Each structure stands twice: as structure tokens, then as C-alpha cells.
């Protein structure tokens, strides 16, 4: 079965995202999704700031990791879930802007381990500027304690 | 001037941490601090969960990055601030426990770039178990737009 | 002055590469270069193997880091040099093939720090397969001990 | 069976190291080894240099990755092998010195994935100085094509 943009699989991602308490707490929202690609938006707020008033690198990392993770999940068969085993993020500029967009994409899907990336852009005056770049390894989980997303 | 455990410098970290909206939103609290070492605690809550009910890797990463960053700041002279330029985190086990403790430590302090690490432990039945390990590069900032922490 | 594909700048990269004893020892050769892009090839050999007979991850990393570094250098004005401050490499499959090609590319050029990536492909039966992905931070060096490449 | 410093297991590491063509080509030698700890030495030479005459970051990374990998292997039962799935290295200072020593150590041994670190020191006038820090994920391999080291 081809899973490309399988509606049930994309619905699984929307449903899983809705269960992430942290995304809701950060005010993050799911944008476009397709097989191997997931977009998440974040708005600046004092509740997610660091000490200089910029959006905290931890909030940027959380949405970037989540976008990469769901991009990986979108390529997997129903019944499988994912856990991040590691990620690196390069923070290229302070997170200043009217909105932040993390775009997750699969670089290589594997049986056990999948490599995904996420680019994070800051929107300012209608233009997008790359402010962070993440690569993450996701481990596929199957048949463990009901983990299937 | 030796800055070792200089009270003014440690007070600067407590004051800076209090300005981080994200730490407050996550419910993170500052623990022991000394020159080159900073501890942050986090309690599990549905507001910081991922889809399986574990604490989100993004929340763990945020406190780990913050502990590493303040460990770096604690070694710097007054008037200098820090920005994270990159970090990698290895997530060794799902974040399950009654409490999470991130311990940041400086590995090498440099003029421009400082390398710090953070270990994150999960407390369960009184025992601590390593669940994550982060290394981060912090860039010292001086005289830029009032950034001094 | 526009530096795009400036012949003098590209000549500087060829000349610098020729000074790298390690590249010569590994048998690596420089391929296509243009502003922000550098390609390096490596042939398999017992002299660069690991214990299972595959090409050693250390050799793959060395050419990937070098491709990323020269991609960064290709965007810099004459008189500036680069040093790698950190890199992460994800190794997606054992390095098996008739040839390995590392393609370095700048993701974001900055005044002090530049982020570059490198993809490494294994050639087998005429097809290219992604086997490794690297991101690296390069620091620009100017006026230090004659470092200008 | 306790494997602590099991002589057969340590002999397996010496034998495996001897099969690594790259280590021989770089002139690297195995030092102290014990369960969860492996030391590798490297001497500077024009054959492993980068363009400024320092030892190439790729050579430093190769010995650091190898030290981390064998530290992981030293904790595994006979019949299992390891492959590096990713590593990050922070390069803290140019590799200048009379000798370089990479010390690999296991941070967390897992069933499938093991996290190890390596510190690399430069020796100069009898003193050791930390010049690089690596963390690596090693995947345990069993029963695949005779991979058992």
C-alpha cells in the first residue's frame, strides 16, 4: 500500500499533535502536512521568552523537534510510533519576529532509525528568514505499551 | 578578581532566570548554583507532555539548554551575556519520573565560545537515572543592546 | 565586489585543499566547486577501512567536514580563513560503494559563524545513495597568524 | 557472566583495532583499555594536516569516534558488533601539540543504542589540554554478516 498523503495517516498526525500538552502550552499550531513534511507555527509571547525577551531557544527547539518527528511519523505504517533519540539544533539568529514557522522533512527513512531535518524561519514584515536548523534521529517503536504515534 | 562563587554573579543568574517566561511556563525552578554549575528542576505535568504522556523532549531540552547556558554565564564577568549557538541532546529514555533534574556544567570556557554540558536525571522512588545528555556552545555577547545576562 | 564564482576565490580553495596532508593521505580529490558549494570524492581502499571492511566513519566525516568547510570559505572575502568549531554527522548506512561523494553547501553565512551542511553519497552501479549527512559550524578567522584559507 | 575487564573482551578490541586500516594509516595507537574505557593516541604529522599545518579535525574526529566506539564495544557480550549512527564533536582549539590522546567512555549502555563520549587532549610540554569533545551513538549489531566487533 502506498501511504503517500494517505488521509488516515495525516489524520493520525493531527490527532497525535492535539495530545501534546506542550504544543498547546507553547501556543504552537499545526500547519500544512503531507507525507514526509510537517509544518508548525509559533507566535511570540512573554510566556515563552528567554531573559532578553527573544523567544527561548527551548521553545524553538521544541517545535522544530516536533515538526521533524511528525515528518518521520508521516512516512510510517499505522501501528508504529516514534521517539526522538537525539537532535542537534543550530541557532542562527535570535528568535525575533511576528511568527515562527518550523518545517520538518524526512532526509532518510529507515527501518529502525529515520533522519529528519527541520528549518525554522522567522517572519518579519512578510519575509521569512532562516533562524534555526535541526537534524533529528527518530526511532520507530512498534507494539510497545500502545505507542502508535 | 576571582569570580568563584561570587555572590553578585550568582545573584545575576537567579535574576536572569526569573526573567525567562518559558521557565515559568514550564514550571521549572532553579536549584543549586555555583561557578560553572547550575541545576534546574522540572516536575511532570500534562501541560508539558508529548503524545504518549511522557514529558516532551522539547521541555527536557529547554531545561537542559538553560542549565548549560547559565553554567556558562556563571563563569563570565559582569556585563557579558550569552546566547546558545547550537546544542545536541541525546535522549536516552522516555522522560518518566516524579521529577527531572538538569545539571549544567562548563567543559571549556573560551573568550568567544564556551562549551557546556547538561545531564538530565529522572527521579523515581528516590533514585536518579540519566535520561538525557546535552552539549551546547554558548557565545559571549558584550555591549550589544544591553544584553548582559 | 561580487564574489560569485570569482575565479581567484575558487583558485584559493584548490590551493588550500592541496595543502591538506590528510586529504592526500585519504586519497580524496576535489570535484566541482562554485560559490557556496564544494564537492569532494573518495575511493574505497583498505587503507581507510574500519574493522568490518567498510570505509571508516572517520574518513567519511573528514571529507564531509572538509566539503562543508570549503563551501563556507568560498563565500568569504580574501584574507579570511575558516576553522570548524563543531560538526554533527549522521551515518545512515555502512560506507559501501565504488566511490563516495561529499557535497558541501552553505546554509547560512554569518559574520563570525557560518552554518554549512554536507551530504555524502555512495555510488553503486551508477546510482547515488545518501549515506551520511553533516552540519558544521565554521568560524571566520582574520588576521591571525597568517590564516587566510 | 560479569564482563568487567574480561580479558577475552579486551583482546577482541585490540584485535578489532588492528583491522582498522584507517587507524594504521593515521598512525594512531591503542592505549589503556578497560570495560567502558578506551584510549587512543595520535602523533602530529604532515600526512594528517589541514591547510594551516594543524592536525586535521577529520583525523581528531576519527580517533575520537573510534575511542568512543570501542568503549561501547567493551561493554557488549561476545558476538555483538557496533556501528556509529551519529556523532557530534566540538573542536575547542586548533590541534597543536606533541601528541593527542582520545579517551572514550560509555555514558549509557542500552540494548540497541549506547551513548559514549570522547575527550581529546593535546599534550604540550607535559601538560594535557582539552581540545575536543565528542558524543556518539553506537548501534549494537548482532548476527549480521559476521559483524561481531
XYZ file of N, CA and C in Angstrom, chain A residues 16 19-23 25-26 46-52 54 56-59 61-62 65-66 70 82-91 94 144 147-149, chain B residues 16 19-23 25-26 46-52 54 56-59 61-62 65-66 70 82-91 94 144 147-149:
240
model
N -2.523 13.109 17.005
C -1.398 12.967 17.920
C -0.920 14.342 18.403
N -2.740 15.807 21.206
C -2.496 15.214 22.536
C -1.236 15.761 23.197
N -0.445 16.537 22.466
C 0.804 17.063 23.042
C 0.508 18.291 23.891
N 0.468 18.080 25.197
C 0.215 19.201 26.107
C 1.190 20.349 25.888
N 2.466 20.014 25.617
C 3.465 21.077 25.475
C 3.160 21.985 24.291
N 2.739 21.403 23.168
C 2.458 22.243 21.987
C 1.339 23.231 22.300
N 0.532 24.320 25.309
C 1.062 25.288 26.283
C 1.912 26.363 25.598
N 2.673 25.960 24.587
C 3.517 26.934 23.877
C 2.693 27.793 22.911
N 5.429 36.628 25.821
C 6.268 36.664 27.033
C 6.288 35.320 27.754
N 5.270 34.489 27.539
C 5.234 33.197 28.252
C 6.232 32.188 27.698
N 6.850 32.482 26.566
C 7.840 31.546 26.006
C 9.185 32.255 25.763
N 9.430 33.308 26.503
C 10.639 34.119 26.282
C 11.839 33.599 27.058
N 13.021 34.059 26.644
C 14.211 33.908 27.477
C 14.492 35.274 28.125
N 15.651 35.409 28.729
C 15.888 36.595 29.557
C 16.000 37.911 28.798
N 16.343 37.839 27.488
C 16.484 39.091 26.726
C 15.194 39.473 26.021
N 13.703 37.624 23.708
C 13.531 36.822 22.493
C 12.737 35.566 22.843
N 12.497 31.844 23.516
C 13.503 30.950 24.101
C 13.930 29.888 23.081
N 15.237 29.626 23.020
C 15.750 28.557 22.150
C 15.056 27.229 22.451
N 14.662 27.033 23.693
C 13.981 25.796 24.070
C 12.617 25.668 23.404
N 11.923 26.785 23.222
C 10.623 26.745 22.540
C 10.813 26.506 21.046
N 13.343 24.976 19.703
C 13.784 23.587 19.572
C 12.611 22.623 19.693
N 11.698 22.924 20.597
C 10.562 22.024 20.819
C 9.691 21.921 19.573
N 11.822 20.103 16.760
C 11.883 18.658 17.024
C 10.538 18.001 16.707
N 9.456 18.664 17.064
C 8.122 18.104 16.837
C 7.814 18.038 15.344
N 7.102 14.468 13.473
C 5.878 14.141 12.750
C 6.146 13.931 11.257
N 6.878 6.940 17.090
C 8.264 7.413 17.029
C 8.687 8.040 18.358
N 9.961 7.897 18.659
C 10.589 8.611 19.769
C 11.846 9.269 19.223
N 12.105 10.514 19.620
C 13.358 11.176 19.246
C 14.486 10.566 20.063
N 15.564 10.137 19.398
C 16.704 9.644 20.183
C 17.792 10.701 20.321
N 17.860 11.629 19.385
C 18.813 12.730 19.503
C 18.442 13.798 18.506
N 18.781 15.034 18.827
C 18.739 16.079 17.810
C 19.821 17.089 18.076
N 20.258 17.747 16.999
C 21.127 18.914 17.133
C 20.417 20.071 16.478
N 20.497 21.213 17.104
C 19.931 22.420 16.516
C 20.994 23.503 16.497
N 21.128 24.158 15.342
C 21.980 25.343 15.231
C 21.079 26.555 15.235
N 21.355 27.464 16.147
C 20.536 28.666 16.312
C 21.281 29.809 15.643
N 18.887 35.370 16.893
C 17.886 35.440 17.966
C 16.478 35.325 17.369
N 4.861 -1.462 21.611
C 5.296 -1.222 22.985
C 4.253 -0.354 23.687
N 2.133 2.366 22.118
C 2.691 3.524 21.412
C 2.495 3.337 19.909
N 1.666 4.156 19.317
C 1.424 4.011 17.872
C 1.310 5.368 17.184
N 1.959 6.359 17.792
C 2.018 7.664 17.126
C 3.239 8.419 17.599
N 18.255 36.614 36.238
C 18.048 36.355 34.813
C 17.050 35.212 34.616
N 13.537 36.087 34.734
C 13.009 36.808 33.568
C 12.625 35.879 32.417
N 12.965 34.597 32.525
C 12.651 33.666 31.434
C 11.202 33.208 31.543
N 10.354 33.788 30.708
C 8.951 33.391 30.709
C 8.769 31.897 30.488
N 9.605 31.328 29.618
C 9.421 29.905 29.302
C 9.645 29.027 30.527
N 10.654 29.342 31.327
C 10.939 28.509 32.506
C 9.751 28.530 33.469
N 6.630 29.152 32.604
C 5.530 28.440 31.933
C 5.686 26.925 32.062
N 6.931 26.456 31.995
C 7.161 25.008 32.117
C 7.091 24.536 33.566
N 0.701 17.324 32.656
C 0.085 17.190 31.332
C 0.345 18.409 30.450
N 0.653 19.549 31.051
C 0.873 20.750 30.249
C 2.215 20.738 29.512
N 3.084 19.800 29.855
C 4.377 19.728 29.157
C 4.598 18.343 28.543
N 3.520 17.638 28.250
C 3.615 16.259 27.759
C 3.774 16.194 26.241
N 4.216 15.026 25.766
C 4.094 14.700 24.344
C 2.913 13.734 24.181
N 2.778 13.134 23.021
C 1.562 12.382 22.730
C 1.396 11.087 23.527
N 2.517 10.529 24.060
C 2.393 9.274 24.806
C 2.240 9.523 26.306
N 4.498 11.033 28.176
C 5.796 11.344 28.778
C 6.004 12.861 28.745
N 7.629 15.969 27.303
C 8.073 16.231 25.924
C 9.589 16.437 25.885
N 10.236 15.848 24.890
C 11.673 16.054 24.690
C 11.997 17.546 24.593
N 11.066 18.324 24.074
C 11.283 19.763 23.963
C 11.376 20.446 25.317
N 10.620 19.968 26.285
C 10.698 20.544 27.632
C 11.996 20.130 28.318
N 14.738 19.350 26.786
C 15.807 20.079 26.097
C 15.883 21.525 26.571
N 14.729 22.127 26.788
C 14.710 23.533 27.207
C 15.382 23.718 28.562
N 19.238 22.924 28.103
C 19.921 24.041 27.434
C 20.084 25.219 28.390
N 19.048 25.475 29.181
C 19.093 26.607 30.115
C 20.121 26.358 31.214
N 23.332 28.825 31.725
C 23.650 29.566 32.951
C 24.956 29.090 33.581
N 25.054 35.694 27.325
C 25.278 34.506 26.493
C 24.086 34.223 25.593
N 24.401 33.688 24.417
C 23.379 33.151 23.514
C 23.818 31.745 23.124
N 22.881 30.795 23.098
C 23.197 29.446 22.624
C 23.335 29.494 21.110
N 24.450 28.982 20.578
C 24.561 28.932 19.115
C 24.201 27.546 18.569
N 24.379 26.521 19.377
C 23.959 25.174 18.961
C 23.941 24.291 20.172
N 23.098 23.275 20.128
C 23.209 22.192 21.115
C 22.790 20.883 20.486
N 23.343 19.796 21.009
C 22.859 18.453 20.680
C 22.423 17.809 21.967
N 21.303 17.110 21.898
C 20.843 16.356 23.058
C 20.580 14.915 22.634
N 21.086 13.989 23.431
C 20.764 12.573 23.253
C 19.740 12.202 24.303
N 18.635 11.664 23.846
C 17.529 11.299 24.739
C 17.601 9.797 24.960
N 12.582 7.467 27.745
C 11.421 8.351 27.859
C 11.444 9.069 29.216
N 26.001 44.573 23.382
C 25.013 44.578 22.323
C 23.623 44.759 22.933
N 22.457 43.492 26.309
C 22.476 42.073 26.698
C 23.614 41.854 27.679
N 23.279 41.537 28.911
C 24.320 41.309 29.907
C 23.998 40.129 30.818
N 23.178 39.226 30.319
C 22.930 38.003 31.072
C 22.548 36.878 30.118
